[in-house]
Amino acid sequence: MSQEKLSALLAIIVPAVLQQLMEKRSIGSKEAADVLYNSSLYEMLENEESKLWHLSAETLYSLLEQELNCGVIQYPEEL
């Protein structure tokens, strides 16, 4: 997949994950963006080879919660 296509997918996925983060953690958009963009999950999401862009926003949010709560992420085996 080209970087252009990946960027287009991220433009759809990221706002949905940010919305969940704001709602479930009762935080503002700036704080939510800081949390997501500084996470290991986001670093992996930007890597096309990780195939994380296949996952739903809900699944990505649950992976982010794992990272925030436990410091590690257990990625689904189906990737």
C-alpha positions as MATLAB code, in Angstrom:
seq = 'MSQEKLSALLAIIVPAVLQQLMEKRSIGSKEAADVLYNSSLYEMLENEESKLWHLSAETLYSLLEQELNCGVIQYPEEL';
ca = [
       0.000    0.000    0.000;
       1.289    3.456   -0.794;
       1.978    6.008    1.916;
      -0.753    8.159    0.369;
      -3.364    5.418    0.838;
      -2.177    4.708    4.374;
      -2.458    8.413    5.209;
      -6.010    8.451    3.856;
      -6.945    5.450    6.024;
      -5.363    7.028    9.091;
      -7.376   10.195    8.440;
     -10.491    8.054    8.943;
      -9.302    5.769   11.751;
      -7.494    8.236   14.024;
     -10.443   10.607   14.667;
     -12.614    7.635   15.650;
      -9.987    6.413   18.137;
      -9.538    9.948   19.483;
     -13.298   10.291   19.969;
     -13.422    7.107   22.022;
     -10.431    8.217   24.060;
     -12.076   11.560   24.847;
     -15.402    9.970   25.762;
     -14.124    7.062   27.820;
     -11.380    8.958   29.641;
     -13.281   12.268   29.892;
     -10.406   14.260   28.442;
     -10.167   17.044   25.897;
      -9.079   16.752   22.301;
      -5.553   18.095   22.863;
      -4.848   15.662   25.684;
      -6.339   12.782   23.689;
      -4.164   13.671   20.696;
      -1.071   13.841   22.917;
      -1.860   10.418   24.387;
      -2.487    8.753   21.029;
       0.288   10.369   19.002;
       2.883    9.594   21.696;
       1.846    5.955   22.033;
       3.568    2.831   20.758;
       0.256    1.901   19.184;
       0.312    4.978   16.956;
       3.904    4.304   15.993;
       2.882    0.820   14.869;
      -0.279    2.130   13.188;
       1.846    4.415   11.008;
       3.843    1.389    9.849;
       1.927   -0.105    6.911;
       3.589   -3.469    7.427;
       2.037   -3.824   10.901;
      -1.397   -4.162    9.255;
      -3.002   -2.460   12.283;
      -4.974   -0.275    9.873;
      -7.114   -3.374    9.219;
      -8.508   -3.203   12.754;
     -11.610   -1.309   13.803;
     -11.405    1.891   15.822;
     -12.894   -0.009   18.769;
     -10.185   -2.654   18.631;
      -7.477   -0.028   18.257;
      -8.876    1.819   21.263;
      -8.801   -1.371   23.351;
      -5.159   -1.899   22.338;
      -4.411    1.677   23.373;
      -6.071    1.046   26.731;
      -3.858   -2.023   27.179;
      -0.802    0.099   26.527;
      -1.924    2.850   28.886;
      -2.920    0.468   31.688;
      -0.246   -2.230   31.386;
       2.566   -0.646   29.415;
       2.435   -3.401   26.778;
       0.173   -4.344   23.915;
      -0.849   -7.865   22.981;
      -1.571   -7.591   19.283;
      -4.247   -9.863   17.786;
      -2.833  -12.958   16.133;
      -4.863  -12.442   12.952;
      -2.580   -9.618   11.810;
];
